[in-house]
Coordinates of C-alpha atoms in Angstrom, one line a residue:
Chain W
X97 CA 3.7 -59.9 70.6
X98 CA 3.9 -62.8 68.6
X99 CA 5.9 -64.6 71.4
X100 CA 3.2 -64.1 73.8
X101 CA 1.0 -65.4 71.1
X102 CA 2.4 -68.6 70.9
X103 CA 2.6 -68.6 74.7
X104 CA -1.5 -67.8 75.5
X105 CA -2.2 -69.8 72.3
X106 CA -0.5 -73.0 73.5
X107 CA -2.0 -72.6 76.9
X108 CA -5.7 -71.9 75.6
X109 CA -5.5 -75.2 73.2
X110 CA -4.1 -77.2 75.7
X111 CA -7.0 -76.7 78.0
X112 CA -9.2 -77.2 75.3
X113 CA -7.7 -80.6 74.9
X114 CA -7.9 -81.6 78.6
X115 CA -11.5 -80.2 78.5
X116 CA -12.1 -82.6 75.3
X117 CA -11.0 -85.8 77.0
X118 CA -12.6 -85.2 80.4
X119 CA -15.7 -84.7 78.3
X120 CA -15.0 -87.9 76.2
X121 CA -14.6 -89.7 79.5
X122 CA -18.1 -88.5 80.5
X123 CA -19.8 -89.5 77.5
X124 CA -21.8 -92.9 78.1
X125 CA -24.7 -93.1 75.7
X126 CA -25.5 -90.8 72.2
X127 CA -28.1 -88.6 75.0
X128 CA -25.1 -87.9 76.4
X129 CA -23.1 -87.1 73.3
X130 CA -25.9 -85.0 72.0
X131 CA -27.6 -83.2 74.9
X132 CA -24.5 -83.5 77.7
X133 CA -26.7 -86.2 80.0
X134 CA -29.3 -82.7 80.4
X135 CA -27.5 -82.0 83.5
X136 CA -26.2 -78.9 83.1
X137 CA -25.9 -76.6 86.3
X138 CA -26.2 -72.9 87.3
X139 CA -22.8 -71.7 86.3
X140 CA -21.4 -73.6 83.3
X141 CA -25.0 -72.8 81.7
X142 CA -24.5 -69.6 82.3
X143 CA -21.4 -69.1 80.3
X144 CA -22.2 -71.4 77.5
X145 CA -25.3 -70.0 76.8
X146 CA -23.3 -66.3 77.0
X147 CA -20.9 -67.6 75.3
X148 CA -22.8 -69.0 72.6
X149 CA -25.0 -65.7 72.4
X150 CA -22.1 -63.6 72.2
X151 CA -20.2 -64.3 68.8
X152 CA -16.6 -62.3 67.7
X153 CA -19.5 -59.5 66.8
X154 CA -19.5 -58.5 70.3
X155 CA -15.6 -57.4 70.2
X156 CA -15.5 -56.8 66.9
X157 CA -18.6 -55.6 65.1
X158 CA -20.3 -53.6 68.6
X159 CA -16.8 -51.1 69.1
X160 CA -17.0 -50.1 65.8
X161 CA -21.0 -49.8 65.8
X162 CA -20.7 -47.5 69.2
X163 CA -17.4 -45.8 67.0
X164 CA -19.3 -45.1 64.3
X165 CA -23.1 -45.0 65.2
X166 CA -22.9 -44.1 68.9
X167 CA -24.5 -45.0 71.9
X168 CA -28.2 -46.3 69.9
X169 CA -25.9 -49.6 69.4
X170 CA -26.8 -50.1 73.7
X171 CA -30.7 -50.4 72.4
X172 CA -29.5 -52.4 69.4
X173 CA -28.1 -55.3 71.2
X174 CA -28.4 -55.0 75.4
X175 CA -31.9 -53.3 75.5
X176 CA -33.1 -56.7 72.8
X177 CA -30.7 -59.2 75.0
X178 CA -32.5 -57.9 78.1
X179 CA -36.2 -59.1 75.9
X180 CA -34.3 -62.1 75.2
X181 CA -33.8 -63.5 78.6
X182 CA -37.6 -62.0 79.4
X183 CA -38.5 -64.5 76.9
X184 CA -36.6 -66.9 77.7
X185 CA -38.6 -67.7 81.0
X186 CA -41.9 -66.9 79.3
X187 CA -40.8 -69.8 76.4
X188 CA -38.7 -71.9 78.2
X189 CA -40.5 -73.2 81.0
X190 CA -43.4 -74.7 78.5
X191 CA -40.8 -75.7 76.2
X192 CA -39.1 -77.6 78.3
X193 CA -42.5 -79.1 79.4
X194 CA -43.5 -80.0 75.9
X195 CA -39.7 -81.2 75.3
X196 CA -40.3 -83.6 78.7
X197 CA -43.8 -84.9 76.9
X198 CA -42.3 -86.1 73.3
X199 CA -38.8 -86.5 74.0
X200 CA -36.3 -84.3 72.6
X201 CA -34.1 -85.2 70.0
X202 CA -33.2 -81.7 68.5
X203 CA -36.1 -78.7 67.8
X204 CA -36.6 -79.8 64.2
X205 CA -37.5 -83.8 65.7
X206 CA -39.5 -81.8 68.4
X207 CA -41.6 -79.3 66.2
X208 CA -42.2 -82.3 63.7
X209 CA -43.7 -84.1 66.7
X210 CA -45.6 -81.0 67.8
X211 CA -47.2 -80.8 64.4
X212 CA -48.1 -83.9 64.2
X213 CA -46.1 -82.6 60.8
X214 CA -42.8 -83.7 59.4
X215 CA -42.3 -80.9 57.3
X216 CA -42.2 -78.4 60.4
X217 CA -39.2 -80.2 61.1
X218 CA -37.8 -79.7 57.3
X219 CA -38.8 -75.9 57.0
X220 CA -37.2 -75.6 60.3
X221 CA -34.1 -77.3 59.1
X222 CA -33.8 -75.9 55.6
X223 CA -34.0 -71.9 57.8
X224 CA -31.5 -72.7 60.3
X225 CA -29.2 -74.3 57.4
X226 CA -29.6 -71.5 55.1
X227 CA -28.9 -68.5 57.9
X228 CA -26.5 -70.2 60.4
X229 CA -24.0 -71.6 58.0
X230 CA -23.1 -68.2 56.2
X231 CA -22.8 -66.7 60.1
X232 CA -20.5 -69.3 60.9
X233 CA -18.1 -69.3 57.5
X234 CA -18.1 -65.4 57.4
X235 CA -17.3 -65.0 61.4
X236 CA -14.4 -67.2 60.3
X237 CA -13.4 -65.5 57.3
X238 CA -13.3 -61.9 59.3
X239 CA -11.3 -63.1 61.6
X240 CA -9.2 -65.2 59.6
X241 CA -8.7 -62.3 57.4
X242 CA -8.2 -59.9 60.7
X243 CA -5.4 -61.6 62.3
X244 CA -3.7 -62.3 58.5
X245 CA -3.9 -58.5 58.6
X246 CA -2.6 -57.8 61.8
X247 CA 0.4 -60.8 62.2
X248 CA 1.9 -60.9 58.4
X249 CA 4.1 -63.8 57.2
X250 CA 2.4 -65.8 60.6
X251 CA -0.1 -67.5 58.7
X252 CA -2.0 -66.7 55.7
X253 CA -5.8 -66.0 55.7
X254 CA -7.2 -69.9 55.0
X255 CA -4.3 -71.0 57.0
X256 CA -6.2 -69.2 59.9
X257 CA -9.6 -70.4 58.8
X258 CA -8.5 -74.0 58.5
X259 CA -7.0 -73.7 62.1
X260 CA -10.0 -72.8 63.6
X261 CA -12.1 -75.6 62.1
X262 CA -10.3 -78.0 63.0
X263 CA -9.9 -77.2 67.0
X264 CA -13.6 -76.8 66.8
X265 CA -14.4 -80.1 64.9
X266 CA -12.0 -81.8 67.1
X267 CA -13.6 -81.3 70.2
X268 CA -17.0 -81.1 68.7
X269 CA -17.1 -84.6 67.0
X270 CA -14.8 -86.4 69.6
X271 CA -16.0 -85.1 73.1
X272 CA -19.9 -84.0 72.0
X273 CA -21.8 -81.4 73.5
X274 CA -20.3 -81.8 76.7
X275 CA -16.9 -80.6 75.3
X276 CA -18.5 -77.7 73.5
X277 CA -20.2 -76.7 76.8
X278 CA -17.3 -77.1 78.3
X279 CA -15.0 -75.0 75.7
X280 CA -17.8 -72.0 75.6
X281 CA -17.1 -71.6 79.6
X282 CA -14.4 -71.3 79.4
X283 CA -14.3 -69.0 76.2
X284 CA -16.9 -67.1 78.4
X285 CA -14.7 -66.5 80.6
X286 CA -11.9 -65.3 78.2
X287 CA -14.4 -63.0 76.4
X288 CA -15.5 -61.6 79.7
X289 CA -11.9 -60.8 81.0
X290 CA -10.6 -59.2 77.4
X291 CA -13.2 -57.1 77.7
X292 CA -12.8 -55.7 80.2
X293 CA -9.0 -55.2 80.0
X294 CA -9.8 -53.5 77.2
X295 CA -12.6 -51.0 78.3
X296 CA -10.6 -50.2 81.4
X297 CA -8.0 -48.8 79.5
X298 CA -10.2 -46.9 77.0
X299 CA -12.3 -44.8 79.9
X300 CA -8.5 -44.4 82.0
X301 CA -7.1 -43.0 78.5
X302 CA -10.3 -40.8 78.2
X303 CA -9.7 -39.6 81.8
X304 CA -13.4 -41.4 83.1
X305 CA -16.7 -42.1 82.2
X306 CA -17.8 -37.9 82.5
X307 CA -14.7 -36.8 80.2
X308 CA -14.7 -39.7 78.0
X309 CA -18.3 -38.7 76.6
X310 CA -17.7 -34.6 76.8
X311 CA -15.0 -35.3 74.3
X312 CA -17.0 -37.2 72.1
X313 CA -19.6 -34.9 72.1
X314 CA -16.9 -32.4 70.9
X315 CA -16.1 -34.6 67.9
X316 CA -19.9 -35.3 66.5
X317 CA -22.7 -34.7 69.0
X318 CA -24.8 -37.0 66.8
X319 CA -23.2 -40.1 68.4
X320 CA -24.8 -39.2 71.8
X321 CA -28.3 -39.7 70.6
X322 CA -30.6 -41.6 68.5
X323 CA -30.5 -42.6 65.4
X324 CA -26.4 -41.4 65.1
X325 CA -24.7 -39.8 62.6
X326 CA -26.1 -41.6 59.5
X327 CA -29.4 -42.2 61.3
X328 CA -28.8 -46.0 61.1
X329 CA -30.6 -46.6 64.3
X330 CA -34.2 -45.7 62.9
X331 CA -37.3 -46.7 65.3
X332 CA -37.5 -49.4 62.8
X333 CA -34.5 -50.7 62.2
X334 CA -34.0 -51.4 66.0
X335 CA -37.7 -52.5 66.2
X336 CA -36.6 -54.9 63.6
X337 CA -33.4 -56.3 65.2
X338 CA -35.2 -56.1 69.1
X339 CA -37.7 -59.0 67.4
X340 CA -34.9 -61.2 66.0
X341 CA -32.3 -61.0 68.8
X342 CA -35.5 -61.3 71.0
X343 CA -36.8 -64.5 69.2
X344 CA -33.4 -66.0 69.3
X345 CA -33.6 -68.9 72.5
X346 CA -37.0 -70.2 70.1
X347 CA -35.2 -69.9 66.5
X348 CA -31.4 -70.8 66.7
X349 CA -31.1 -74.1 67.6
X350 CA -27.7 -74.0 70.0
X351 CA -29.8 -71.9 72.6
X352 CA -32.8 -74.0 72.6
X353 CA -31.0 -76.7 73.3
X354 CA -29.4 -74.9 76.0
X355 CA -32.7 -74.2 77.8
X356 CA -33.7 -78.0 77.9
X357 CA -30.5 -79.4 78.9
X358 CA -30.5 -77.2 82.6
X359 CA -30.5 -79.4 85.3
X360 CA -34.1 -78.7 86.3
X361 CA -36.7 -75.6 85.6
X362 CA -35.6 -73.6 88.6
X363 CA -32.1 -73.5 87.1
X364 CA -32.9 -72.1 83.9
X365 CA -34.8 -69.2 85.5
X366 CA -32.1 -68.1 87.8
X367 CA -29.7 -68.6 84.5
X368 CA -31.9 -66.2 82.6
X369 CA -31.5 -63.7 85.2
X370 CA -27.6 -64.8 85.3
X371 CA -27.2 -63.6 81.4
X372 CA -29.2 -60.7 82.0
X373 CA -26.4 -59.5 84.1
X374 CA -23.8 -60.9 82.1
X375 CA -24.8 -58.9 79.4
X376 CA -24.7 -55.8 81.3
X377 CA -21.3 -56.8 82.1
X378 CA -20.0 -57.6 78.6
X379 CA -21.7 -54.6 76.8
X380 CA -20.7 -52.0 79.1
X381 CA -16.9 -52.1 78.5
X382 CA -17.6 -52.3 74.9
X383 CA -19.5 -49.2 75.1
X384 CA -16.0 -47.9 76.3
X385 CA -13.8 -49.2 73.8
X386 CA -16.3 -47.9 71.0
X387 CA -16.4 -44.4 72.6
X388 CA -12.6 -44.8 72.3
X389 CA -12.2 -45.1 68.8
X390 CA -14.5 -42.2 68.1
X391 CA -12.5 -39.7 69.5
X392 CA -9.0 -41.7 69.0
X393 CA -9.5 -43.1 65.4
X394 CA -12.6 -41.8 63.9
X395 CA -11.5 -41.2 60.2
X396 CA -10.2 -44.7 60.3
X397 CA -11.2 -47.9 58.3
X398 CA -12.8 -50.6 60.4
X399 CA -9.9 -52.7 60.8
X400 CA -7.5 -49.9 61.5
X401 CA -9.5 -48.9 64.7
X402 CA -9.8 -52.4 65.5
X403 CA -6.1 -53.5 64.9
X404 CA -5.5 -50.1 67.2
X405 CA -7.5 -50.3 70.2
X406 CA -7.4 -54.1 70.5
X407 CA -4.0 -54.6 70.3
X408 CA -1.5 -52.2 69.1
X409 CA -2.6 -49.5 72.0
X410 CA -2.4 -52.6 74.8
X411 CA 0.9 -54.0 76.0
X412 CA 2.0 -57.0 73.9
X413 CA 0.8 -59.7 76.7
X414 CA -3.0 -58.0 77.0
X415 CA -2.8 -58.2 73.1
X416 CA -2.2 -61.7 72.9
X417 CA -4.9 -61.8 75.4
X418 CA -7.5 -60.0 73.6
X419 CA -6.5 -62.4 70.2
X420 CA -7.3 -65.0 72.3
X421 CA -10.5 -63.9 73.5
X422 CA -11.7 -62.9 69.9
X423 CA -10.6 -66.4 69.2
X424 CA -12.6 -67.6 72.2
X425 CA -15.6 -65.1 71.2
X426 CA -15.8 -66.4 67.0
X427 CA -15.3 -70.0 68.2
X428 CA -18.1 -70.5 70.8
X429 CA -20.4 -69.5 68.6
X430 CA -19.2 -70.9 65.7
X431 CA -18.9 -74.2 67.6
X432 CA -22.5 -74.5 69.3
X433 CA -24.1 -73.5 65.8
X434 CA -22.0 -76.6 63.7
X435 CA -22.8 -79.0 66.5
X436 CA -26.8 -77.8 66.5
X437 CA -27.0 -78.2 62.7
X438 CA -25.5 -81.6 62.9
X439 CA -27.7 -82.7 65.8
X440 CA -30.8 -81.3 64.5
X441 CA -30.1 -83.4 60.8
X442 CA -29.6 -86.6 63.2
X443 CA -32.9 -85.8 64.9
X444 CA -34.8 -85.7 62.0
X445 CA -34.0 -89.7 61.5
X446 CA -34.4 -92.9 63.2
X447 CA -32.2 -96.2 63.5
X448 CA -30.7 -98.0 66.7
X449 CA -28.1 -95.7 69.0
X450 CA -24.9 -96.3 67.5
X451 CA -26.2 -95.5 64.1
X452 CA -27.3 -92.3 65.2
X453 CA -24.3 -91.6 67.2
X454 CA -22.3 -92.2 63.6
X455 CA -24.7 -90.0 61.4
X456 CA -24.5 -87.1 64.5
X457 CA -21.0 -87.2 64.1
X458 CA -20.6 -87.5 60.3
X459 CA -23.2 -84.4 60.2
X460 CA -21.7 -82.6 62.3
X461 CA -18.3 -83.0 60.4
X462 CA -20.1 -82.2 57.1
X463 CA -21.6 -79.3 58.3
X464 CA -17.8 -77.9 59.5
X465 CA -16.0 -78.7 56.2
X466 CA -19.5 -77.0 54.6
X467 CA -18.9 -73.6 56.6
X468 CA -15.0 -73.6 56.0
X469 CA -15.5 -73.9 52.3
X470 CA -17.9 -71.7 52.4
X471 CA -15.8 -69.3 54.4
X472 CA -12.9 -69.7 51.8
X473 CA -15.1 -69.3 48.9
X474 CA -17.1 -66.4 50.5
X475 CA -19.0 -64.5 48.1
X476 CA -20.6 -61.1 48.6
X477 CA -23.9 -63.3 48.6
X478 CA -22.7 -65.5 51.4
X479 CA -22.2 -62.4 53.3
X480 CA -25.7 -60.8 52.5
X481 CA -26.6 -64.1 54.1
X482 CA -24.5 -64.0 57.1
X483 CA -25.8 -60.1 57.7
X484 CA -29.4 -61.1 57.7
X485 CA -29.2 -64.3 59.7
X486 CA -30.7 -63.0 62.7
X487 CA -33.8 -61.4 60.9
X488 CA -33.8 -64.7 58.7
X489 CA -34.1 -66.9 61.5
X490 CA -36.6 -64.5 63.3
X491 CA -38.9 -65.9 60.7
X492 CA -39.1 -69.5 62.3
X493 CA -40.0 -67.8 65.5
X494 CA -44.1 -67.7 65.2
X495 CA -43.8 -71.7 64.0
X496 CA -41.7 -72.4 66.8
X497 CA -44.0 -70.3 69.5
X498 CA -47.3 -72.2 68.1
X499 CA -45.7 -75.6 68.5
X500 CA -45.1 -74.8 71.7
X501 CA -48.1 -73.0 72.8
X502 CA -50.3 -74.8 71.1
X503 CA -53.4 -76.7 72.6
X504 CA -53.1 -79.1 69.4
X505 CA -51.0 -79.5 66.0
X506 CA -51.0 -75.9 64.4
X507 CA -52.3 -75.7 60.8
X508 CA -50.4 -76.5 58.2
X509 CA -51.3 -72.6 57.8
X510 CA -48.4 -71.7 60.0
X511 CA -46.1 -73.9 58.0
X512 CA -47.1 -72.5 54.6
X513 CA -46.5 -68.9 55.9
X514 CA -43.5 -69.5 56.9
X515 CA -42.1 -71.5 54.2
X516 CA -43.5 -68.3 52.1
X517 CA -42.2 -65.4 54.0
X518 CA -38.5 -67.1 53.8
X519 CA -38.9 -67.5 49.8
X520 CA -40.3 -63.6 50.1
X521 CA -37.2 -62.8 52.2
X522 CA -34.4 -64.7 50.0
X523 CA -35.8 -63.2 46.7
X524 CA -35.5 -59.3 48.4
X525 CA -31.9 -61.0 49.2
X526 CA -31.1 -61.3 45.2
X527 CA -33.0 -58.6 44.4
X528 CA -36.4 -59.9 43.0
X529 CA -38.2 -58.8 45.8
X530 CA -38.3 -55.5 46.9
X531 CA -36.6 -55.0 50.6
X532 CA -38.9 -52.2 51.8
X533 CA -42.5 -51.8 51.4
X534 CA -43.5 -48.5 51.2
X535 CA -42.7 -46.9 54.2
X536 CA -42.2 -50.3 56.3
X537 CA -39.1 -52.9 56.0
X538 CA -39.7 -56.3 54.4
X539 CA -38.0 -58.1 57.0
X540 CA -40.0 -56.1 59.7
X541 CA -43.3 -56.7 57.8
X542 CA -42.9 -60.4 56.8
X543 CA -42.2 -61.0 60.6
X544 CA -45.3 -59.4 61.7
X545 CA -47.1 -60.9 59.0
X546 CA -46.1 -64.3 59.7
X547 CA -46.9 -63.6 63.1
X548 CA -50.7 -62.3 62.4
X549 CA -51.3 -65.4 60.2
X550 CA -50.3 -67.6 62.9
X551 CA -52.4 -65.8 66.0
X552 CA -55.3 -66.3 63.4
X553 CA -54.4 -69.6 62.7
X554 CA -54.2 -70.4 66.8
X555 CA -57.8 -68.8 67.2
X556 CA -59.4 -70.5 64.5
X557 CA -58.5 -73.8 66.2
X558 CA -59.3 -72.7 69.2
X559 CA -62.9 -71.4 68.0
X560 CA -63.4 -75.0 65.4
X561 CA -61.9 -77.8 67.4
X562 CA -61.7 -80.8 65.3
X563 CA -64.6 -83.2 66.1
X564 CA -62.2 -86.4 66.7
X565 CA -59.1 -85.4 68.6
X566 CA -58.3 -88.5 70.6
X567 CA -56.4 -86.6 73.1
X568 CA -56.0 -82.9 73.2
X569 CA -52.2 -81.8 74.8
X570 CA -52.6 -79.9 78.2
X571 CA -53.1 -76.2 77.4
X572 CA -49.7 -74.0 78.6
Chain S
X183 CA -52.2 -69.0 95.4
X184 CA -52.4 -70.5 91.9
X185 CA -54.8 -67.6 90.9
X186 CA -52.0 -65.1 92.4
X187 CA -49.7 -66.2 90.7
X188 CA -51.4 -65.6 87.4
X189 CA -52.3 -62.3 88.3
X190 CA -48.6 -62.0 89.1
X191 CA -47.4 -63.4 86.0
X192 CA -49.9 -61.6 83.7
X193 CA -48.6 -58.2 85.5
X194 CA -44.9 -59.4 84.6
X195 CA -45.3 -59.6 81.2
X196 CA -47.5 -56.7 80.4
X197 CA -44.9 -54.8 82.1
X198 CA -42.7 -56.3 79.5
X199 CA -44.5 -55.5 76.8
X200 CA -44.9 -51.6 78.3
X201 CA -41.4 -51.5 78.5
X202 CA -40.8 -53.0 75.1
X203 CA -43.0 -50.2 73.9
X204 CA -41.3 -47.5 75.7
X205 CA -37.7 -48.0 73.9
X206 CA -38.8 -47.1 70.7
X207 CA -39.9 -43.4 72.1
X208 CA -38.5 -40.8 72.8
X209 CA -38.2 -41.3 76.0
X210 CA -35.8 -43.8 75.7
X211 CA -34.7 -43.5 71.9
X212 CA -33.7 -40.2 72.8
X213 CA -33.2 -38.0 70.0
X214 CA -31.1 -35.4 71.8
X215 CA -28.1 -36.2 74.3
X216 CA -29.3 -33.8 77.2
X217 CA -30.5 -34.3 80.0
X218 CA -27.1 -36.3 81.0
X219 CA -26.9 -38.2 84.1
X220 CA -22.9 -38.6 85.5
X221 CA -21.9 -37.6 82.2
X222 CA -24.2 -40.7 80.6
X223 CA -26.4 -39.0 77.3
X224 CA -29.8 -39.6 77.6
X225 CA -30.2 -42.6 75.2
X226 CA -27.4 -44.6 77.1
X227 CA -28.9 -44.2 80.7
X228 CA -32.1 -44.6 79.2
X229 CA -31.2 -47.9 77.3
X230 CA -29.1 -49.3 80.5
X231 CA -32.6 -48.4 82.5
X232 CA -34.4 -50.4 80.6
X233 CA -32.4 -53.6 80.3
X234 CA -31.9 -53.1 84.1
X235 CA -35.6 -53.4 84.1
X236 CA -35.8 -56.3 81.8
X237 CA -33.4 -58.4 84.6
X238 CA -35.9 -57.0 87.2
X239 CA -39.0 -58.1 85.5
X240 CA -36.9 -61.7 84.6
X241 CA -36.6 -62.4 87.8
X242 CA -39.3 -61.6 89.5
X243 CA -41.6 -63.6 86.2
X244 CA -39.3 -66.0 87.5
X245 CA -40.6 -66.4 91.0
X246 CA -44.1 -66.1 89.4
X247 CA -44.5 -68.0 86.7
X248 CA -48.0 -70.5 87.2
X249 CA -46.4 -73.4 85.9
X250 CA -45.4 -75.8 88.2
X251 CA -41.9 -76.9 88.7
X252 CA -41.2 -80.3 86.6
X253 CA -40.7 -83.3 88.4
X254 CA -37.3 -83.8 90.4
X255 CA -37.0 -80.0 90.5
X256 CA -35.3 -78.9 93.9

């Protein structure tokens, strides 16, 4: 296996390179190095944007979900994507309106602008830096520590880790987000194909989709119906995650940026419908493979089942394949998310081009080397981190929805809520705070808090408009 | 044909929101596997309903949506 390893390896990093120097060709001006000249068609948006969305989670952490809490994890993650893309047409269209009016830098430049504010662009910053970075070093670390597990004497764990940092930095920082664009397509396109090898195989082995479920059924019935066996999948857990995963095109930063940088309007709504479908097609092999393991390996640890039906059950080439594509998966994320945290730092300053251009690069390269020592140095508070980044982030999402909804500048309200609800959530992190109120979540409840205080926020303006506004932004 | 669309658009999304609704019953958070449909357990057909619908209503907010194109758009 380790021969076709080194074959599908070398072949997958040497069209990386030739993807990073056409890109560096490309690049004429920092717009260009930053937002990819904002000319992004149908197709390649299409598969960055999937590609971004779907992390290593999506072949490593959704099997074992289905494996272990059955078929719930569908309303988990596809029923939320489906919301996503709903809301991606319902926020993107004025977002990319409001983005045309100020100029877009980054979202933290943008909301700062909207707020007439700079703190809006701070809290924004200081949330995405304090939930993206753990998701980024601990997606690293798993796999790092997966494929030590599954190739011994290859490479040791922060061999791994290192590796991947620096094929991401490399074409990060010297081809821009054109390169990255360019890498998550055609990661997409790896992720898509392992996939799908792999489901194939699961439902054949299970003799088809009919069989495949009967037998599960005959090993716990509980996996066939919500909430599972250890009723993980509770109304509000997934009303909880539906929100975040929902919210995710306004509060992570890579796929905002991926809405404005479309070609034109028109494109963006026919590449919302595009990842609906896309995530139909990842999600249902996945559903496969996870059915797979519960009636093949369901006493087994996490990383047994994975090592199993991911590569020691495939023929050596499809395993190379599928190490690859997790490769492919954990990179495109990880990649979009570095490259947004450095271009959102950059945003938030000012200085002639090339400065800029020096500071997005140098950011971008801290924030890597930050994630990889984080990822070496994980703690089991990094992880807590990484776990909640999702419902962390979800906080931003009513100060991101004003800004962009907005008649005029939100209160500073909004910003003080926010700020609030993210101390609230990080001390229920260390444990000052408790995480469930009464019968409700705190995550759930600071969400919809936030939320309320912000609708009230909205009206109140709307009812007292400010005697002297000199001229009030078109309503959308 | 501007008012249309509104109406349009304002149907599109509080189908959204009826459908956002309806996955966290039971008549999509299913809490028993029966009835099956081609061997699918009620949850799953259920769930892949609904994002099916999500695509559906995507697309057709799409075509609807009462703000103008941006300049430059084809």
């Amino acid at each position: 296996m380790i021969t076709w390893l080194w074959i599908t390896g070398a072949i997958y990093l040497g069209v990386l390179v030739f993807l990073t120097i056409v890109s560096r060709r490309k690049n004429r001006s920092t717009a260009d190095y930053v937002l990819a000249g904002s000319n992004i068609g149908l197709f390649v948006g299409l598969l960055t944007y999937a590609a971004t969305l779907f992390s290593a989670f999506t072949l490593m952490g959704m099997p074992d979900f289905f494996r272990t809490h059955g078929v719930g994890a569908w309303i988990f993650l596809a029923v939320s994507d489906g919301a996503q893309i709903f809301l991606i047409i319902w926020f993107g269209i004025p977002l990319r309106r409001r983005a045309k009016e100020m100029g877009f830098r980054g979202t933290a430049s943008l909301l700062s602008a909207l707020y007439e504010n700079r703190w809006a662009g701070y809290i924004y910053l200081a949330g995405i830096f304090l939930f993206l970075v753990p998701y980024v070093a601990v997606q690293i670390r798993g796999l790092a520590i997966f494929l030590e597990a599954i190739y011994p004497g290859a490479l040791p764990a922060w061999g791994w880790s290192v590796g991947i940092m620096i094929v991401m930095l490399a074409y990060g920082v010297l081809g821009g987000l054109r390169a990255v664009i360019a890498a998550d397509a055609f990661q997409g396109v790896i992720l898509l194909v392992a996939t799908w090898i792999v489901g194939i195989a699961c439902v054949h082995a299970l003799g088809g989709v009919s069989s495949m479920f009967a037998r599960v059924e005959a090993v716990d019935p509980a996996l066939l119906s919500v909430p599972g066996p250890d009723g993980l999948f509770s109304i509000q857990f997934l009303l909880a995650s539906f929100l975040a995963v929902m919210l995710l095109p306004a509060t992570q930063p890579q796929l905002t940026t991926r809405l404005i940088i479309m070609r034109s309007t028109r494109t963006m709504k026919r590449m919302a419908v595009a990842i609906g479908c896309f995530v139909m097609l990842v999600l249902l092999p996945v559903v496969a493979i996870g059915m797979y393991g519960a009636v093949q390996y369901p006493e087994a640890t996490t990383r047994d089942f994975l090592a199993s039906v991911l590569l020691f059950d495939r023929p050596d080439v499809v395993a190379a394949v599928v190490v690859i594509g997790l490769l492919a998966a954990a990179m495109s994320t990880a990649d979009s998310q570095i490259f947004a945290l450095g271009t959102e730092l950059t945003s938030l300053l000012s200085g002639d081009e090339r400065t800029v251009l020096l500071a997005s690069k140098a950011a971008i390269g801290v924030f890597g080397l930050f994630s990889l020592l984080f990822s070496l140095l994980s703690s089991d508070q990094l992880v807590l981190l990484a776990l909640v980044s999702f419902a962390g982030t979800s906080l931003l999402g009513p100060m991101v929805l004003a800004g962009v909804f907005s008649r005029r500048p939100p209160g500073t309200v909004v910003l003080g809520a926010t700020v609030l609800g993210l101390l609230i959530f990080l001390g229920s992190l260390v444990g000052v705070v408790p995480s469930q109120v009464g019968p409700m979540r705190l995550d759930l409840l600071l969400l919809l808090t936030i939320g309320a205080v912000t609708l009230a926020s909205a009206l109140y303006q709307h009812r007292h408009p400010k005697p002297a506004v000199a001229a009030e932004r078109p309503y959308v | 044909m501007k008012n249309k669309r509104h109406t349009y658009w304002t149907a599109c999304w509080i189908c959204a929101v009826v459908l956002s609704i309806l996955t966290f019953t039971p008549l999509v958070s299913a809490g028993e596997a029966a009835p099956y449909i081609a061997g699918i357990p009620h949850a799953l057909w259920a769930g892949i309903l609904v994002t099916i619908g999500f695509i559906v209503l995507t697309y057709v907010g799409s075509r609807v949506h009462p703000m103008a194109e941006e300049e430059g758009d084809q």
